[in-house]
Short mmCIF file of C-alpha atoms and ligand atoms in Angstrom, two decimals:
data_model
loop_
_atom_site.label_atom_id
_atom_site.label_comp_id
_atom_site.label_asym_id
_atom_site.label_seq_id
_atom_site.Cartn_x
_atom_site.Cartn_y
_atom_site.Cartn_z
CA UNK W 1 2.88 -13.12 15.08
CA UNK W 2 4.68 -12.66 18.24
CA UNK W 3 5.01 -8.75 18.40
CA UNK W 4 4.25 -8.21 21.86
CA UNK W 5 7.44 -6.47 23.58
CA UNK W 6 8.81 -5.44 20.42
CA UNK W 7 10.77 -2.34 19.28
CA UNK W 8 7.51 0.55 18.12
CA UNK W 9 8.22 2.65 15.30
CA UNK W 10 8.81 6.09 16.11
CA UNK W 11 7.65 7.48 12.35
CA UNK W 12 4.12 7.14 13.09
CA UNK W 13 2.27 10.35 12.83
CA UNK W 14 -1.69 9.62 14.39
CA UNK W 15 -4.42 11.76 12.67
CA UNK W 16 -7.24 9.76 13.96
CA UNK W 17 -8.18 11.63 16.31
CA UNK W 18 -8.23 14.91 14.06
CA UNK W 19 -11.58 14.13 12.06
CA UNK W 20 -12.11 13.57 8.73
CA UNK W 21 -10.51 15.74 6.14
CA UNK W 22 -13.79 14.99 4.15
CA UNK W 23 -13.89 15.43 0.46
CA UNK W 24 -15.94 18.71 0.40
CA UNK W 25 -15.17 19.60 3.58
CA UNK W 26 -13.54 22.89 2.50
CA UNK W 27 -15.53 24.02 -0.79
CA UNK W 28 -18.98 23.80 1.34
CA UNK W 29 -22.33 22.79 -0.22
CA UNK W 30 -22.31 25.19 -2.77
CA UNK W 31 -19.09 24.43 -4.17
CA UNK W 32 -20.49 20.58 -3.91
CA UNK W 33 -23.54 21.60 -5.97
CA UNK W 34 -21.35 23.20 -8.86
CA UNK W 35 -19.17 19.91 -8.89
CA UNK W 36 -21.89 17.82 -9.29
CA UNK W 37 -23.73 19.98 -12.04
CA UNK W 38 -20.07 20.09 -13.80
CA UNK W 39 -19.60 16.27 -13.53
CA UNK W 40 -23.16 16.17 -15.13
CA UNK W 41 -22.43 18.30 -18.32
CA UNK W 42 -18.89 16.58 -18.93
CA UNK W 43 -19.85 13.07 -17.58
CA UNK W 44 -16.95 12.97 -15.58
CA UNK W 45 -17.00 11.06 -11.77
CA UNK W 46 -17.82 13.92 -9.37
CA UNK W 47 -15.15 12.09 -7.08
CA UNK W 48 -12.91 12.35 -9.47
CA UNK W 49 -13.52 16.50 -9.71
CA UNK W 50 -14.07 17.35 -5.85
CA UNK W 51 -10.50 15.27 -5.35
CA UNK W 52 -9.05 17.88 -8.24
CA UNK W 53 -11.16 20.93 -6.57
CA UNK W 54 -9.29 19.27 -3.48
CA UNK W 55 -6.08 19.18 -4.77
CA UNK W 56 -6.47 22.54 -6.26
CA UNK W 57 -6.87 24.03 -3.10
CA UNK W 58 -4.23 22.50 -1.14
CA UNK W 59 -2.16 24.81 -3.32
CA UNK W 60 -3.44 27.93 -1.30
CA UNK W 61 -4.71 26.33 2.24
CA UNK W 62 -2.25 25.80 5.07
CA UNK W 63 -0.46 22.65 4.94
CA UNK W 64 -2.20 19.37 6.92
CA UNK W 65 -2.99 19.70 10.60
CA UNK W 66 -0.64 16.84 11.66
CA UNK W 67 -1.81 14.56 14.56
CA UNK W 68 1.03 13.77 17.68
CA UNK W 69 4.33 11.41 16.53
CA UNK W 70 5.53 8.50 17.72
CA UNK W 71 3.95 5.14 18.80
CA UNK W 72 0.15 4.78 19.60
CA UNK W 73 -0.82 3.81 22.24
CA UNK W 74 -4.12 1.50 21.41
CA UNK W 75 -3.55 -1.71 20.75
CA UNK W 76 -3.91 -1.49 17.11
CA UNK W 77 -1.86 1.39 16.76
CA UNK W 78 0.99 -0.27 18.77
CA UNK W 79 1.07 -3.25 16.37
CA UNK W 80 1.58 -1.03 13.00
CA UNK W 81 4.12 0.70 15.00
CA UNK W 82 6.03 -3.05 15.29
CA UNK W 83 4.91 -3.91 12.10
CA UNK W 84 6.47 -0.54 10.99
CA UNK W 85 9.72 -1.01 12.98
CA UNK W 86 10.33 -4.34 11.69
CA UNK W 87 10.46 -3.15 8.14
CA UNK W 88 12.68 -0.66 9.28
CA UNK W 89 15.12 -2.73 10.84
CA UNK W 90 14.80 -5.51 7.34
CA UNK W 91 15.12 -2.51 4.64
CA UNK W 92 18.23 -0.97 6.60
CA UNK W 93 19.64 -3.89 6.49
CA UNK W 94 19.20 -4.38 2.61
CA UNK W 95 19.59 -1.30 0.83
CA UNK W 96 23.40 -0.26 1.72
CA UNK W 97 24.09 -3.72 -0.57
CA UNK W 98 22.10 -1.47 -3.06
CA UNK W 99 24.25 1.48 -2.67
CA UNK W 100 21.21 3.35 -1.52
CA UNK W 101 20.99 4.11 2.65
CA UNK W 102 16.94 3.96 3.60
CA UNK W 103 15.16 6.46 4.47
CA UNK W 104 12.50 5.70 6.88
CA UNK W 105 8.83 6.88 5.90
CA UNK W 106 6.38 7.75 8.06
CA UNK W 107 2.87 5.76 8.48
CA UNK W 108 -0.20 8.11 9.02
CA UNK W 109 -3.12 6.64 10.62
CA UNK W 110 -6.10 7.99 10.03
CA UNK W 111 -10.32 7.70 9.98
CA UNK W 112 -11.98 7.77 6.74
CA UNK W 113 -10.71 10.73 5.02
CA UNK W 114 -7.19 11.99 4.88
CA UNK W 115 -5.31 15.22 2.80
CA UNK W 116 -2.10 14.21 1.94
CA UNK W 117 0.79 15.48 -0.75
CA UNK W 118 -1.11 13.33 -3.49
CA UNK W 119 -4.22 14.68 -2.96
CA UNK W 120 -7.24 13.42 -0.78
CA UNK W 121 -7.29 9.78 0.38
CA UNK W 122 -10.80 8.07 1.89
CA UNK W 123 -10.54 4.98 3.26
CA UNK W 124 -12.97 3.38 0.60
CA UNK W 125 -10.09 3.61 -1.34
CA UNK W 126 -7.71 1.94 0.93
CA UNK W 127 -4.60 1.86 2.21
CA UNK W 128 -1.86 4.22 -0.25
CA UNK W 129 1.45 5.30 -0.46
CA UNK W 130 2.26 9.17 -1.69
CA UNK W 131 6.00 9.08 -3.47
CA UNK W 132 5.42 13.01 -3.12
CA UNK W 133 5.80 13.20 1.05
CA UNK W 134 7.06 9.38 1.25
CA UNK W 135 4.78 8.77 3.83
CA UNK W 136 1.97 5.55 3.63
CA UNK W 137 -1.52 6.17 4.81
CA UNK W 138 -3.83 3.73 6.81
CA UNK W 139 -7.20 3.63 7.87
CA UNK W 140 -7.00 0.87 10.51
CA UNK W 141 -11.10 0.14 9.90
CA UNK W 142 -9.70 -1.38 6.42
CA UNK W 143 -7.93 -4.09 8.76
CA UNK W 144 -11.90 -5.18 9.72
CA UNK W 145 -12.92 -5.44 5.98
CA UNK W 146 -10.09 -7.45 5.46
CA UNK W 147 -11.48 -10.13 7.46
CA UNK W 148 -15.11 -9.35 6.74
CA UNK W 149 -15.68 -8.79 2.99
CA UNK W 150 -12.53 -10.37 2.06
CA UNK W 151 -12.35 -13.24 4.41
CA UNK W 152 -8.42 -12.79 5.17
CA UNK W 153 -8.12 -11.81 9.28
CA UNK W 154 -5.21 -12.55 10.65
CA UNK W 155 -2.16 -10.20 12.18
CA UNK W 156 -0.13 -11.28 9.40
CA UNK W 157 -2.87 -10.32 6.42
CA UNK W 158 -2.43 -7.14 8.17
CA UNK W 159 1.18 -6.84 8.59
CA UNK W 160 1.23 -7.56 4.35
CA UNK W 161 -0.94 -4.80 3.60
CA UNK W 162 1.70 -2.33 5.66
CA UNK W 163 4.58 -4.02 4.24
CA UNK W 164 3.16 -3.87 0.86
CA UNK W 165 2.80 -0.16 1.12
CA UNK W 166 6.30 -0.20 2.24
CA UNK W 167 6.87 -1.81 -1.06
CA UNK W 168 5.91 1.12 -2.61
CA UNK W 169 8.12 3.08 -0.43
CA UNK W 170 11.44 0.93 -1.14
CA UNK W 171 10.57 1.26 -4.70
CA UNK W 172 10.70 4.89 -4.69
CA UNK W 173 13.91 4.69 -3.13
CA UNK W 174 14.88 2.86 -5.86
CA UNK W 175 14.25 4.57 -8.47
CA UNK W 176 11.41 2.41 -9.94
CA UNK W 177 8.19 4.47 -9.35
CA UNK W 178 9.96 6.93 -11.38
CA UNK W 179 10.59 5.01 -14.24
CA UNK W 180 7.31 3.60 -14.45
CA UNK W 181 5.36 6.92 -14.02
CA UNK W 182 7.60 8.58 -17.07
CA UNK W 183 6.88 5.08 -19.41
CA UNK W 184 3.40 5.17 -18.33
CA UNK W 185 2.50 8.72 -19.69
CA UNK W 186 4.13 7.66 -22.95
CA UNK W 187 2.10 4.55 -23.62
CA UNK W 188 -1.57 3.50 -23.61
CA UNK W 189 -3.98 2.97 -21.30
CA UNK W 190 -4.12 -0.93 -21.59
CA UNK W 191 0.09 -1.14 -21.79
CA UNK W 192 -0.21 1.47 -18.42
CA UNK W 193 -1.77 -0.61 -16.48
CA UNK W 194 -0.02 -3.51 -17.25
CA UNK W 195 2.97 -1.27 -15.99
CA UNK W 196 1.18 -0.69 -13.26
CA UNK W 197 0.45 -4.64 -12.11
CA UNK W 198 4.03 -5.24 -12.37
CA UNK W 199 4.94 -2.43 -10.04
CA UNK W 200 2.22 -3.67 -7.41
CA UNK W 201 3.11 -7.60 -7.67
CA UNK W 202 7.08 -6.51 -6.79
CA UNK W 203 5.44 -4.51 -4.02
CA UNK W 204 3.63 -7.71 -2.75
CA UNK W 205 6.89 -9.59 -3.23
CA UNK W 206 8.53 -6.67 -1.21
CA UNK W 207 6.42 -7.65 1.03
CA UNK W 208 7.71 -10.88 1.14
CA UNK W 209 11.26 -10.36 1.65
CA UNK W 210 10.58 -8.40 4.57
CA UNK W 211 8.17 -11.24 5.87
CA UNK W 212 11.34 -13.43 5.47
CA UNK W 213 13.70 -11.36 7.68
CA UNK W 214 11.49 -10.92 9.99
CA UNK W 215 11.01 -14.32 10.32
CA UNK W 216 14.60 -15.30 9.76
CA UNK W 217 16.16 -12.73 12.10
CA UNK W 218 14.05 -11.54 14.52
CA UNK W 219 11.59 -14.92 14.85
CA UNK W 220 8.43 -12.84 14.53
CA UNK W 221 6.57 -14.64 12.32
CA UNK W 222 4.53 -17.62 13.84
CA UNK W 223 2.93 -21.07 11.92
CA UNK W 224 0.32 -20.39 9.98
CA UNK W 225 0.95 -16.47 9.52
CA UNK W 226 2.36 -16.82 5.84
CA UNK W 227 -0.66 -18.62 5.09
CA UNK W 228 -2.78 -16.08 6.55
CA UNK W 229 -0.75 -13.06 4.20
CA UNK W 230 -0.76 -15.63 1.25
CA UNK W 231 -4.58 -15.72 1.69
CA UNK W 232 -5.14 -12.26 1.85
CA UNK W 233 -2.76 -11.51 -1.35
CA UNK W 234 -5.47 -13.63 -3.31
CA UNK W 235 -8.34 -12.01 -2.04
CA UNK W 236 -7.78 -8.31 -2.83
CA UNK W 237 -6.77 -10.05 -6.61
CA UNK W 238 -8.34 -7.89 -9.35
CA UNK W 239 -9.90 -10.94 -10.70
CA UNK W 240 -11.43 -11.51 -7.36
CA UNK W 241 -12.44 -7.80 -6.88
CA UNK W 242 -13.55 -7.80 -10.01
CA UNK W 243 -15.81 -10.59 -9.93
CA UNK W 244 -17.35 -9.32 -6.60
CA UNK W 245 -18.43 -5.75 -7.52
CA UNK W 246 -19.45 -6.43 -11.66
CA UNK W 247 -19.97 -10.08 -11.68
CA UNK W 248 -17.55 -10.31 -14.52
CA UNK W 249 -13.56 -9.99 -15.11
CA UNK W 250 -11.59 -7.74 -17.54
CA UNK W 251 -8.18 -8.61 -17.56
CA UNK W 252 -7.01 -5.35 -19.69
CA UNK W 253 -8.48 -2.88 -16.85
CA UNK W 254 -6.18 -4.70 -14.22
CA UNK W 255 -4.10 -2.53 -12.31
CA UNK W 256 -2.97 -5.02 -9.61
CA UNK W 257 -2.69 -8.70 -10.85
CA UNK W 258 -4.90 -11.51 -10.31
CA UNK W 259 -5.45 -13.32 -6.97
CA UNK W 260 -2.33 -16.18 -8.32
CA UNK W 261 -0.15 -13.79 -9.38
CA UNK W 262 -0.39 -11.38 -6.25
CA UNK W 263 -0.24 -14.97 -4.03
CA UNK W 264 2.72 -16.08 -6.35
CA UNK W 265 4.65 -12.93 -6.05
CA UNK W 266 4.49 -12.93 -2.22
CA UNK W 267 5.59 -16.26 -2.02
CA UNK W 268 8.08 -16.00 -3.94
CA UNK W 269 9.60 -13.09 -1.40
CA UNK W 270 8.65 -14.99 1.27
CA UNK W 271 10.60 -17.70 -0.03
CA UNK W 272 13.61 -15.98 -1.21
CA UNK W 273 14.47 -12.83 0.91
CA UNK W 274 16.14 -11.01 -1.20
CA UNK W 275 14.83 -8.00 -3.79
CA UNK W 276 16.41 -9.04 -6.82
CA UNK W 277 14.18 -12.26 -6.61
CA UNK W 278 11.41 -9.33 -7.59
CA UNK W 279 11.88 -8.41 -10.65
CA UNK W 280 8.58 -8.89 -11.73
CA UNK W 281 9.33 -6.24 -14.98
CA UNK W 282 11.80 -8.91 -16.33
CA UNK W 283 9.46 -11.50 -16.74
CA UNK W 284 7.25 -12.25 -19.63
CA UNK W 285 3.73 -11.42 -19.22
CA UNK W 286 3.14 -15.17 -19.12
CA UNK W 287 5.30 -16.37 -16.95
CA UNK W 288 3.93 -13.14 -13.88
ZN1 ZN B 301 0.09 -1.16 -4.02
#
């Protein structure tokens, strides 16, 4: 990508340097202890509880230390602050046609653990988006497992995971997250999550149209960078993931889509540059 020199996103709030907000970190070792007996005697995930005793919490404690605003200045933090602008510049441009004006969110940086309005975030869990403070959260170390344990490096694999999260954001804007959470608590597990692979795949081919106007527009995008993206779409697949950490796949307990649809999806964006090309909860569940 050629981002040097570019316009930095102001709406970058950077909590790295503020520590972990460690799951546990306020309940103390006790309060660990009684979590993990608890989780014992129901058999629920003790991750799953301390996040809740978390959340619980947050209720009373003082909201989030908040790191300084505005561009980073290492020079990872200055390339999600492009990254960041760009998608500013491509969704401004797009949603008035939508009779919606867009709201800029703001990107949080931060090292392995964060507290945000949806409740804890670790970076084992990866980059997120919270609907609640409209804000996306990044761990810049998931970057490096990108190209590690998922063989996708590249600026532009990088640049797709922001703008996916984006995604997430426009869709909120939208309307659509809202819809889908409401249908999803009426409905069962297996039909949920099928819900829920259609709402990622139109973030990945959010993605996409932005990686189109930016390339269109603003000539950002260099050769070979949509194949670096496209690559990365497949590997964090659910088949792929799947088959990595259980040795087998489950198609029902996808929450994401498979490596071809996620690659498909962002093509397809890519391709077309334009968000009605994404309506990925029009299609049949054959033809995603
Ligand atoms: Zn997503």
């Amino acid at each position: 990508m050629r981002w040097g020199s570019r316009r930095e996103s102001i709406n970058i709030e950077d909590r790295r340097r503020l520590g972990p907000a460690g799951a546990g970190a306020g309940i103390g070792l006790g309060g660990i202890l009684l979590v993990l007996l608890v989780s014992f005697l129901t058999g629920t995930n003790p991750l799953a509880l301390l996040n809740l005793v978390e959340t619980v919490q947050d209720v009373s404690s003082p909201p989030p230390a908040s790191g300084p605003t505005g561009p980073p200045s290492d020079e990872l933090g200055r390339f999600a602050a492009v990254v960041l602008a760009d998608t500013e510049d491509t969704w401004r441009q797009l949603m008035p046609a939508r009779d919606k004006s867009y709201e800029e969110p703001r990107l949080v940086l931060f090292t392995r653990s964060v507290r945000s309005a949806c409740g804890l975030g670790s970076a084992a869990t990866g980059p997120f988006y919270c609907p609640s403070d409209a804000k996306v959260y990044l761990d810049l170390s998931f970057f490096d497992e990108l190209a590690r344990r998922f063989g996708a490096p590249g600026d532009f694999a990088q640049a797709y995971v922001i703008a996916h999260e984006i995604g997430h954001h426009v869709q909120n804007l939208l309307g659509i997250a809202d819809r889908v959470s409401r249908r999803q608590r009426q409905v069962s597990e297996r039909e949920a999550n099928a819900l829920s692979v259609r709402t990622e795949l139109q973030a990945d081919c959010f993605a996409g149209v932005w990686g189109y106007h930016a390339r269109r527009d603003r000539n950002l995008i260099e050769p070979g960078d949509f194949e670096e993206g496209l690559r990365a779409a497949s590997a964090i697949g659910d088949d792929r993931l799947q088959h990595l950490s259980q040795g087998y796949v489950q198609p029902e307990s996808w929450t994401h889509g498979s490596s071809d649809q996620r690659q498909s999806w962002l093509r397809r964006g890519l391709e077309r540059g334009e968000p009605e090309a994404c309506n990925t909860f029009s299609e049949s569940e054959t033809a995603l």
